[in-house]
Each structure stands twice: as C-alpha cells, then as structure tokens.
XYZ file of C-alpha atoms in Angstrom:
492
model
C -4.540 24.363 -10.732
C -6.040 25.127 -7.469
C -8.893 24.903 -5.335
C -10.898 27.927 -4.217
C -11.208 27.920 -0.360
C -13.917 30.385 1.836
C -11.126 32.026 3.379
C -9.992 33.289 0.048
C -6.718 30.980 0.081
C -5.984 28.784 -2.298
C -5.129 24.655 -1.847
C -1.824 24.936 -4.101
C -1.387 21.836 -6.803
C 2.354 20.943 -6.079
C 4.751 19.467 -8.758
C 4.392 15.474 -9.652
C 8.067 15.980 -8.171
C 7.244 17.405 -5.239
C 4.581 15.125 -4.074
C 6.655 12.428 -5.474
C 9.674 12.999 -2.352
C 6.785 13.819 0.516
C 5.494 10.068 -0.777
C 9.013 8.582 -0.718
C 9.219 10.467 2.419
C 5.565 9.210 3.940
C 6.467 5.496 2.644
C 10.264 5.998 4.249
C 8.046 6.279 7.455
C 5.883 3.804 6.477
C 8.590 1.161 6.510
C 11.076 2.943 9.234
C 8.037 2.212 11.524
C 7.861 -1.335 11.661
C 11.490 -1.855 11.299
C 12.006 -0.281 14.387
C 8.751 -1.716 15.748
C 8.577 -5.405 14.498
C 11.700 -6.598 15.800
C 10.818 -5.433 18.913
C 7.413 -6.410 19.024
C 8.421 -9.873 17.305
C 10.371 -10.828 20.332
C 8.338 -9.528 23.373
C 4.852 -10.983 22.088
C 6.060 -14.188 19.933
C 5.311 -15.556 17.052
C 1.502 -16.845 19.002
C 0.909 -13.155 19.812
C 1.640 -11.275 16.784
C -0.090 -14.030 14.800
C -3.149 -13.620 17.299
C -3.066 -9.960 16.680
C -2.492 -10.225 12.789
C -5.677 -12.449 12.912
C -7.983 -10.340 14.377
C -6.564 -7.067 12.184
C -7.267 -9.296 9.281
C -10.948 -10.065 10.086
C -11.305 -6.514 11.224
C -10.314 -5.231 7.662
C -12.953 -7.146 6.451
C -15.315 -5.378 7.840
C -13.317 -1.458 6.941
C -13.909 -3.158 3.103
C -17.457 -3.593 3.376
C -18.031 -0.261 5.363
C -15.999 1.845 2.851
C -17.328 -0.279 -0.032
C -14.916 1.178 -2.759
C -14.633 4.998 -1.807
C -11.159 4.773 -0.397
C -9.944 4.655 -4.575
C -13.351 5.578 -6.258
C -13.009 8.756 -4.025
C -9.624 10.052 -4.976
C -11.007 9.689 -8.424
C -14.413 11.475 -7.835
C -12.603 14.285 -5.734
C -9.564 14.944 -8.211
C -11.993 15.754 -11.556
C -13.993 18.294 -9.401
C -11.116 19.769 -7.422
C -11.560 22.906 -9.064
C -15.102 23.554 -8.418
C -15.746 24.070 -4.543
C -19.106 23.540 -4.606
C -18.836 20.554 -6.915
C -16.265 19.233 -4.728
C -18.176 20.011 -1.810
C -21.223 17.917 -2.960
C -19.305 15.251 -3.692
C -17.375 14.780 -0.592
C -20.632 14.878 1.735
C -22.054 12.129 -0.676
C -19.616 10.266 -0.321
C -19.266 10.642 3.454
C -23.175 9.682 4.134
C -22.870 6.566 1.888
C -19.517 5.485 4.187
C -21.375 6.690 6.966
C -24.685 4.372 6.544
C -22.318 1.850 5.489
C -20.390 2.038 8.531
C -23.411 1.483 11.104
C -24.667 -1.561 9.079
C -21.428 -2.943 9.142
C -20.896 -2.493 12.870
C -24.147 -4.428 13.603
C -23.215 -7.627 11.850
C -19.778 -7.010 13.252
C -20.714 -7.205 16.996
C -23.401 -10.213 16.280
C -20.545 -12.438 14.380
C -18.315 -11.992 17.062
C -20.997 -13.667 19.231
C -21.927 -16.482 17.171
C -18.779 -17.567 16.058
C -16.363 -19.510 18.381
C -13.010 -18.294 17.150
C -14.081 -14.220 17.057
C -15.410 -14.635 20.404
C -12.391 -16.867 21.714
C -10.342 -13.576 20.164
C -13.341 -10.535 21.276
C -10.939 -7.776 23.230
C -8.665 -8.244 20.263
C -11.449 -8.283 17.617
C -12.992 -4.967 19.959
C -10.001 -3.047 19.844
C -9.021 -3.010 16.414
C -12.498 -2.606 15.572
C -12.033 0.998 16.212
C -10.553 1.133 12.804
C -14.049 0.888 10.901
C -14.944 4.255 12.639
C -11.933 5.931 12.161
C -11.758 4.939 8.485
C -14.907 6.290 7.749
C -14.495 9.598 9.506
C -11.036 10.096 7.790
C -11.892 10.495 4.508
C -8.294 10.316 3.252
C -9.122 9.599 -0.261
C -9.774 13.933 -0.510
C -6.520 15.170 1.084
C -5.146 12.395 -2.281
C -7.535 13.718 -4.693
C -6.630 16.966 -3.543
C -2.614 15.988 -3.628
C -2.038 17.354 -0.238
C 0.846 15.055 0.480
C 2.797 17.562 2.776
C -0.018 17.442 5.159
C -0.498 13.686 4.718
C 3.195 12.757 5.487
C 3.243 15.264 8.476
C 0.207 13.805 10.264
C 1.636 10.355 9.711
C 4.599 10.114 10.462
C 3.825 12.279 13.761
C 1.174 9.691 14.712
C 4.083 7.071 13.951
C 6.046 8.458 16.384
C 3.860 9.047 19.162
C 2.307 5.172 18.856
C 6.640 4.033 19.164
C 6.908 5.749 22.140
C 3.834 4.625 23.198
C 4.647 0.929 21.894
C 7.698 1.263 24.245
C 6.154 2.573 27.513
C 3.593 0.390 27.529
C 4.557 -3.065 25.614
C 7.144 -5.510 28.092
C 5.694 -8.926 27.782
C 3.026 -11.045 25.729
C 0.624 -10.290 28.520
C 0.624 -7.014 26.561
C -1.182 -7.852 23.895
C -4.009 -5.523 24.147
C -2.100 -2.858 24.851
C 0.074 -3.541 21.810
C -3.725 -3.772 19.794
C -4.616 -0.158 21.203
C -1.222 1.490 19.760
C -1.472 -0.473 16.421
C -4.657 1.229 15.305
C -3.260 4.493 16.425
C -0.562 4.334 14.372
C -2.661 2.761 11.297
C -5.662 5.161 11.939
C -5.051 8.072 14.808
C -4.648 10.591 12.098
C -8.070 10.365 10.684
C -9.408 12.249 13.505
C -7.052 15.476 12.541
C -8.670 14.702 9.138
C -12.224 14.788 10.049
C -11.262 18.420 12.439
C -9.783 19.764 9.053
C -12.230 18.704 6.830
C -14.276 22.303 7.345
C -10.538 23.690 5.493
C -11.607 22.241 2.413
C -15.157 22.196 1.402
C -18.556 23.799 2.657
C -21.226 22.536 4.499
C -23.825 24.529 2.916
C -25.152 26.057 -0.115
C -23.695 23.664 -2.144
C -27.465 22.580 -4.116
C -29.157 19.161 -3.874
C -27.293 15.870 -3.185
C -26.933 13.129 -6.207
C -26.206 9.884 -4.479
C -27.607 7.372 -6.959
C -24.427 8.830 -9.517
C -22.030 7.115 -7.090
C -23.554 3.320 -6.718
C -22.232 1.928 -9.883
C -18.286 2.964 -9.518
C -18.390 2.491 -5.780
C -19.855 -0.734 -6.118
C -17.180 -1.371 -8.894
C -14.237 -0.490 -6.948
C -15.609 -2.537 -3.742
C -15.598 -5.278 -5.761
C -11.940 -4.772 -6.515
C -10.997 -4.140 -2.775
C -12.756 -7.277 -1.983
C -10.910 -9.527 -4.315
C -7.948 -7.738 -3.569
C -8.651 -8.398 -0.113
C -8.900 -12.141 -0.347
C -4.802 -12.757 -1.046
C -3.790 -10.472 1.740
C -6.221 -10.895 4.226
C -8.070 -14.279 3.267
C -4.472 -16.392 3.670
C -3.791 -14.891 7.180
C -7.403 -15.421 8.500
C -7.740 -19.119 6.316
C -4.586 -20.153 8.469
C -5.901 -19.074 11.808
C -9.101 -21.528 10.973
C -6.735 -24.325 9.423
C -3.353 -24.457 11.084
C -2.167 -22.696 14.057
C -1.420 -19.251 15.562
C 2.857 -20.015 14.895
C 1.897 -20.366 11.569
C 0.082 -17.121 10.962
C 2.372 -15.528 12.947
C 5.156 -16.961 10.533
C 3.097 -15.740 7.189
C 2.372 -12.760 8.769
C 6.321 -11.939 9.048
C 6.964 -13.091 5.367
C 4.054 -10.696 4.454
C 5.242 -7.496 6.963
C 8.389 -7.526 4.892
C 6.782 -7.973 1.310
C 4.308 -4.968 2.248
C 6.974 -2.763 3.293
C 8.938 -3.306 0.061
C 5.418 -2.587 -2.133
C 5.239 0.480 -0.074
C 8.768 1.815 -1.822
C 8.144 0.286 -5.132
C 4.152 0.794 -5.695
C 3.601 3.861 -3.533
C 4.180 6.359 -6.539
C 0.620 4.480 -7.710
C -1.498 6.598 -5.239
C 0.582 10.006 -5.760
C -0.163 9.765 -9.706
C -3.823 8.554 -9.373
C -5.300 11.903 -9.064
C -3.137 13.756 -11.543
C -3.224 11.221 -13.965
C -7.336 11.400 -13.437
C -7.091 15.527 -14.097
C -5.040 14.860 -17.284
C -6.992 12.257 -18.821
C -10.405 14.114 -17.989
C -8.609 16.786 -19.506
C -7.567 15.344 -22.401
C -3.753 15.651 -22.159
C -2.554 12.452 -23.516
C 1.193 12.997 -24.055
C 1.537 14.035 -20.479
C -0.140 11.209 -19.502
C 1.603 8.998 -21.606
C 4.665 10.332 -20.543
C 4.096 10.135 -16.754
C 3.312 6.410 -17.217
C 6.312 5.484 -19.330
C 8.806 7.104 -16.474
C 6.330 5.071 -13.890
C 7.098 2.239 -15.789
C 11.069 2.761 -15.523
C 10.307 3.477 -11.638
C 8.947 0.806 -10.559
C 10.902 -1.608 -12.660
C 14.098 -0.433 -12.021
C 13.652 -0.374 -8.306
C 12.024 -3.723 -7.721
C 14.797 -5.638 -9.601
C 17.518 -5.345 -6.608
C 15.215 -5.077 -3.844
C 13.752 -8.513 -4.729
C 17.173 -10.243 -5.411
C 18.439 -8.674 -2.298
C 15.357 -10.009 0.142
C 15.421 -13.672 -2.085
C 19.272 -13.675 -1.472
C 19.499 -12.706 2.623
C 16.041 -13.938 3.139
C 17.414 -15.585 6.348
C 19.353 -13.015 7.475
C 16.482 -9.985 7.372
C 14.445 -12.689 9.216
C 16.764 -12.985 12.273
C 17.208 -9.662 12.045
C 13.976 -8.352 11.843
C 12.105 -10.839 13.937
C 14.641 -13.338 15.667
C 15.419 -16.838 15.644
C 11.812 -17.936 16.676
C 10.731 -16.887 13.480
C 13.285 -18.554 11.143
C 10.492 -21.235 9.899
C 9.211 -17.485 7.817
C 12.299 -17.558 5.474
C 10.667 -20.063 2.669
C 7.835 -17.845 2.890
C 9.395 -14.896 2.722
C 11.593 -15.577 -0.187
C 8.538 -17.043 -2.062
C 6.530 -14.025 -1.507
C 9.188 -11.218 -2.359
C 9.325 -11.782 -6.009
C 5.326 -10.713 -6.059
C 7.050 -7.102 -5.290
C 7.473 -7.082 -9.349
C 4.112 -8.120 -10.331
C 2.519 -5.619 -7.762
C 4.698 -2.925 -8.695
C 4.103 -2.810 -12.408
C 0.250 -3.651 -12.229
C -0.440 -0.683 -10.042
C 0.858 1.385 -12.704
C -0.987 -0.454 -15.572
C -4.392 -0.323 -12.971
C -4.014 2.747 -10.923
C -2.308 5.000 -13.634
C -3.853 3.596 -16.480
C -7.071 1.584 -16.510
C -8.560 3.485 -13.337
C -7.899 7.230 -14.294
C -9.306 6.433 -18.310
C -12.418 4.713 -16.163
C -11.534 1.490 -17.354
C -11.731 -0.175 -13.606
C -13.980 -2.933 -15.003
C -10.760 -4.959 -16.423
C -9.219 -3.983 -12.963
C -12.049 -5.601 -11.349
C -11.998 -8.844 -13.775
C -8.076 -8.980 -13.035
C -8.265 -8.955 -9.038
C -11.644 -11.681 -8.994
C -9.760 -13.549 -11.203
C -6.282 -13.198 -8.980
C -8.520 -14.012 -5.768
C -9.824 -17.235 -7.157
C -6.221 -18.497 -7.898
C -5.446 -17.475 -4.279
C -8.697 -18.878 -2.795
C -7.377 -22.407 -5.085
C -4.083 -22.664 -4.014
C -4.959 -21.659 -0.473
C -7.231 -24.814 -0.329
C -4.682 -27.285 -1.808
C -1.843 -25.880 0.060
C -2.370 -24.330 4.004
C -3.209 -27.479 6.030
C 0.400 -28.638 4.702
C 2.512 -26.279 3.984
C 1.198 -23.575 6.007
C 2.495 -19.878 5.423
C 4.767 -21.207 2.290
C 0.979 -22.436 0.766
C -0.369 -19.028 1.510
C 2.763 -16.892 0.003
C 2.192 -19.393 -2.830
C -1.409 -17.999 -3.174
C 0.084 -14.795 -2.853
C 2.718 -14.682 -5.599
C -0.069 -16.925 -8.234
C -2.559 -14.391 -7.488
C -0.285 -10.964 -8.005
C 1.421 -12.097 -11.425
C -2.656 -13.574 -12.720
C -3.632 -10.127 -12.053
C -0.954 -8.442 -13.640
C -1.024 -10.626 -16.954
C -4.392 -10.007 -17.043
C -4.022 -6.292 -17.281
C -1.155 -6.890 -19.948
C -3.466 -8.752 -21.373
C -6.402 -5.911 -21.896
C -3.685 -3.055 -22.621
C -1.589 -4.813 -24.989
C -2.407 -2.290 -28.184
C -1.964 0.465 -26.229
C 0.859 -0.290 -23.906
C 3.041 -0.982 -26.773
C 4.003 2.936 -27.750
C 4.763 3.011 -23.863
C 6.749 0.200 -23.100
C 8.595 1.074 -25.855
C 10.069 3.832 -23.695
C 10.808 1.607 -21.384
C 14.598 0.185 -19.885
C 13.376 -2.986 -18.519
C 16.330 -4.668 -20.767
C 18.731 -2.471 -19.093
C 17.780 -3.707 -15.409
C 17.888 -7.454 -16.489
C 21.579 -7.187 -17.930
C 22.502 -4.546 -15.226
C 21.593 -7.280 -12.121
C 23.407 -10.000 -13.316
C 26.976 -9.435 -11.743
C 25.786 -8.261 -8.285
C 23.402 -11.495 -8.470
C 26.380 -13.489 -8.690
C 29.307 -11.656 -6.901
C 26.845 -11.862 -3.427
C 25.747 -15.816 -4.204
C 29.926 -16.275 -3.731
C 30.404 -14.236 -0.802
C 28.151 -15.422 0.496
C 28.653 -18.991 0.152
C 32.588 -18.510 0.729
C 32.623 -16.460 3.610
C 30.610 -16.991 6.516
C 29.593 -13.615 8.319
C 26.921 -12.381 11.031
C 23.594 -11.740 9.669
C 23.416 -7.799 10.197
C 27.760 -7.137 8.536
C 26.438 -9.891 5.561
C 23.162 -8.298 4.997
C 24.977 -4.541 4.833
C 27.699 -5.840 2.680
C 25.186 -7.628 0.383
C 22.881 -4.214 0.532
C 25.943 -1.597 -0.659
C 27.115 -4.602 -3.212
C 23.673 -4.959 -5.014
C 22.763 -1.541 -5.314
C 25.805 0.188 -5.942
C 27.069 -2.253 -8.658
C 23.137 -1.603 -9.957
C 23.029 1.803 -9.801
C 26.227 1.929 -11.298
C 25.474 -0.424 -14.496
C 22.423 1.577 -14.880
C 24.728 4.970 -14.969
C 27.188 3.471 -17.145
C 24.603 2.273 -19.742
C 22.864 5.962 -19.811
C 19.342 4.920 -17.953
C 17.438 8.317 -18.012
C 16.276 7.316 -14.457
C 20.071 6.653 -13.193
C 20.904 10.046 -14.909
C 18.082 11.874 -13.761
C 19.015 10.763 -10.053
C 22.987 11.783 -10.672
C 22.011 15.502 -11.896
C 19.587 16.102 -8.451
C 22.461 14.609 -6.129
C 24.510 17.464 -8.309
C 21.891 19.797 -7.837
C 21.317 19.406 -3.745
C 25.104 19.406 -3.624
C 25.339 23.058 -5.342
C 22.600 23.875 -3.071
C-alpha cells in the first residue's frame, strides 16, 4: 500500500508495529517534555503564572476549534481512503486546506474584536496575542495528512526536535515570573513550531495542479460533524480551566491545570495508539477487511486496558508525592484534584478505541458526536454546582462525570457488536492481577515513611513489576507478546 509521488518514489505504508513504537516513541516525548519542563516552569512562574498562561491557551484553543472546524480527525479520515490515488488525494487535501484557510481569517477577526470588548481577554491581551499564533500555525500544518498518510517517523522526528529546541530555549530565556511572555512564545513553539516544516513539505506529497475541479460542498456535513465533537469535547478540558479563571482565582486554575498536565500526559501513553490506528483501521473497513479489523480492535482493547490499570492506581496512590515532585510544595492544594481526575485515564482510554477505532473509521461519528454533547453537558452541570466551592476538585469532578458518560454511551450504541470483541478481551486478568501490588504499596506506604522521589520509585518498580508479572504468570497474550520482543532485541 503506497502512495504514488511525482518524483517516482513511493510514501511506504509501515507495519501497525512499526508506527505503533515511533507513537510510543512521539508520546515518550510528549510526556518527557513537560516532566522536565513543568517542574521547572511550576516553580519559577507560580501557581498565578502558569494558571494565567493555562487561561489564555485555553481561550486560544477555542478559537484553533472553530478555525479547524473538525478537519484535524475528519481529515485523517478523508486523506487515508484516498491515499492511493494522488490526484484524489491531492484534491482532497487543497479542499480541505481552503475551508481551514477561510475558516481561519473569520476566526481571527472575532478573535482580535473579543479581546477588546471583554475585560478579562484584554486584562490578559500579550498573553491572549502570543498564543494566538497557534490558530495560524494549525491551519498551515495540516497534520491530519502526514496521519492519514501514517508517516509517523517523520512526525516523531519533527517533534521531538522542536521539543528540544523550545527546552533549551525554555532555559535560556525563562528565570523569573516576569517571564511570562517569554515562557508563552516557547510554549507554542513547542505545541506548534513544526507545522511550518509541514506546510514546506507539503509539495512532497500531493500536486498543485492538474488534479480536475474542486468538490467542497462533499466535505460540510462530516466536517461539521466532527466540529461538533471537538467542541463538546472541548468543553471538559478547556471549558473547566477558562470557567475557573471567570469564577475563582488564578491559584486555582493554576492548581486544576497541574491535576490536568498530569492526567493528559498519562492519556498520551494509554490513548495515543487511537490516532496511529485511525487511518488503517479507515483503509480496512473501506476495504472491507473485517477480521483484521476486528482483530486490531480486540488487541487495542487489551492495550489500553491493561496499561491504564497500574498507571491509575499508581498516580491515585502517590498522588502527593508526583505533585511535590512535579510541581513543588506551592502546588500541594492539586493532589485532591489530581487523584480525582486520574481514574478518567480508563474511561478515555477505552472510548477512544470504541470512537476512534470503531465508530469513526465504519462512519458512525454521529453516536460519537451524541456521546461527547452529552459528556459536555454533564461537565457544563457539575461545573456550575461545583467551581465557586470547590474549585479545581469541582472541575476534575466535571472531568471524570463527563469521560465515563461518554464512554457508556458508546458501550451503549456498540453493545451487539462489541460482544464477539470483548470476548477476546483480558480485562478479568488485569482486575485480579492489581490486587496485591494495590495492597503491598497502601502498607509501605503507611508503615514506612520515605521522601517523595525513593517512595514514588519504590511504589513505581512494586506496581508494575508485580503487574507485569501476574499478567506473565496467568499467560496474557499482551504480557507474552512483550516477553518474546525483549527475547528478540536481546538476540539482536
């Protein structure tokens, strides 16, 4: 499976494997980054200047939604079924791209005249200014191809170079809260410096001419489909951060947004295999392969599963002591929040394989859509009743409702046909396979009283090896799948 290129090269398809480790590799960056970063930044700005610079990303985002309306999914999609037809392909990626482009200068209007008439936007303007950069950068990125196209090697190579250069960057420039700004300028090169390579290397991939007459109106109902998924998405990861900013105080942001930075960098490890099996899972179905697809769901399944049980016992566990480490003692108010928010790793996890591998490849993103709107209105409730008094704890509350409402949802809709899948499935194995780690680290810990970092490691190698090693001894294909390519690099 390739794609035919002008130069008479081919775009090579790699292995579900393959782009499987450059994911794991891209998310390893993904979450190296702000460990290295946070704690830093965490101390130098405070919890008022992180949560002033979490506030304005947040509003900011809003805007990148309404710009890219729902391409950023719809467009991995689109670009996968085509991706062996150039010309097709071609078409379809300059549609897209003048849609996101009008998009983007209507957006950037109402953007600069809201920051004008509203107090707190124009209280927060160089902050609001700076990250609004992102809207541009978004457009011009067009990152949903290189996905449809499965070009993770490049992906992870662009990224985690434009990690590194924003770190060093982040520590040249960033030495007190006075930095703010700068801070703002190196946070959307990190998040979106690469889009410009992507935009340069776009030529690499399709043609600019010759390609027949453009079919615009064919996009509108999926795109407006999928927006309406990012936007109720939105509302439970953005809404709760900019809702607090209006209703409580910058601390308390700056507390949620902590609790939140660690919950998104566990969803990166647990849910990332989502966006590497979107495309491929699109080919097969438009294809009409239905074991492999079956197949690659019912290992997702195990994946995801599998993986999120520790990591969520682990955080819920040394909840305190990740927060000192990660952030410092000024942020210790963020471990109720944090621990309430982790467990929504789980419910994130498994329904981006039942939406992203599933519903959204088969073209079922309606019941995606009805599962999110319905998840944002929970949020949106329990956001009301809860942030003027509990503050981030009300808005990881909102969180967590929200992700396990969408989830059962989905469930809900796929029940006939999940069944021969989850079938498959080892989730029994994980339950029964947690249990003594879960309660050899509650004694340690409560009988001997250690530093945060030594406790944390010893509760880290305890969890997962006595996991990993339950899951061996009771024959989980993933466990034994993961012993026999240790063997294999070893031999190697």
């Amino acid at each position: 499976m390739f794609v035919k290129r002008d130069k008479s090269s081919e775009t090579h398809i790699r292995s579900v494997k393959y782009n499987a480790i450059m994911n794991f590799v891209l998310s390893a960056s993904s979450i190296l980054f702000p460990l290295i970063t946070f704690p830093y930044i965490s101390r130098v700005l405070l919890a008022a200047g992180t949560g002033r610079q979490a506030f304005a990303f947040s509003v900011v985002q809003y805007f990148v939604m309404f710009a890219s309306l729902g391409i950023p999914t719809y467009g991995i999609r689109a670009c996968a079924r085509v991706r062996d037809d150039k010309v097709e392909l071609s078409r379809t990626v300059l549609e897209l791209l003048i849609i996101n482009g009008i998009t983007t200068i209507v957006v950037y209007i109402c953007f600069f005249v809201s920051v004008n008439i509203v107090p707190n936007f124009y209280s927060n303007r160089e902050l609001l200014y700076i990250n609004a950069a992102a809207i541009l950068l978004n457009t011009i990125g067009v990152n949903w191809l290189y996905q449809g196209l499965e070009q993770y090697t490049y992906i992870t190579t662009r990224t985690i170079i434009f990690k590194f250069i924003a770190l060093v960057l982040m520590l040249i420039f960033v030495h007190n809260p006075s930095d703010l700004s700068r801070y703002a300028v190196i946070y959307v090169i990190a998040s979106q410096g690469s889009s410009v390579l992507n935009f340069i290397k776009l030529k690499d991939y399709i043609q600019f001419s010759h390609i027949g007459r453009f079919h615009f109106s064919r996009h509108f109902r999926p795109i407006l489909t999928f927006f309406g998924m990012a936007a109720a998405t939105s509302v439970y990861y953005s809404l709760a951060t900019a809702m607090l900013g209006f209703m409580n105080n910058s601390a308390e942001v700056g507390y949620f947004d902590a609790a939140a930075r660690v919950k998104n960098i566990l969803i990166l490890a647990v849910a990332s295999l989502g966006n590497v099996l979107l495309p491929r899972m699109s080919y097969y179905y438009k294809h009409h392969e239905s074991d492999k697809f079956d197949e690659l769901v019912s290992k997702a399944l195990d994946f995801v599963f599998s993986l999120a049980i520790p990591i969520v016992i682990l955080f819920v566990i040394y909840a305190r002591e990740i927060i000192l480490i990660l952030c410092g003692p000024n942020f210790i108010s963020a471990v109720p929040a944090l621990r309430i928010l982790v467990p929504a790793v789980i419910f994130v996890g498994l329904s981006t394989t039942t939406g992203m591998q599933i519903l959204i490849p088969s073209g079922r993103e309606k019941i995606v859509l009805i599962s999110t709107v319905v998840g944002a209105f929970v949020d949106f409730g329990v956001n009301i009743a809860t942030l003027a008094r509990l503050g981030a704890v009300g808005a990881s509350l909102g969180v967590l409702a929200a992700e396990f409402t969408v989830l059962f949802i989905q469930l809900f809709y796929l029940r006939s046909s999940l069944g021969r899948i989850l079938r498959k499935a080892h989730f029994l194995q994980s339950f029964v396979s947690i249990v003594i780690p879960i309660f050899i680290c509650i004694f340690l810990k409560h009988f001997f009283i250690l530093p945060p970092f030594p406790n944390l490691a010893v509760g880290t190698i305890l969890i997962f090896g006595l996991y990993a090693g339950m899951l061996y001894a009771l024959k989980v294909p993933l466990a034994l799948q993961a012993v026999s390519m240790i063997k294999n690099v070893k031999r190697r």
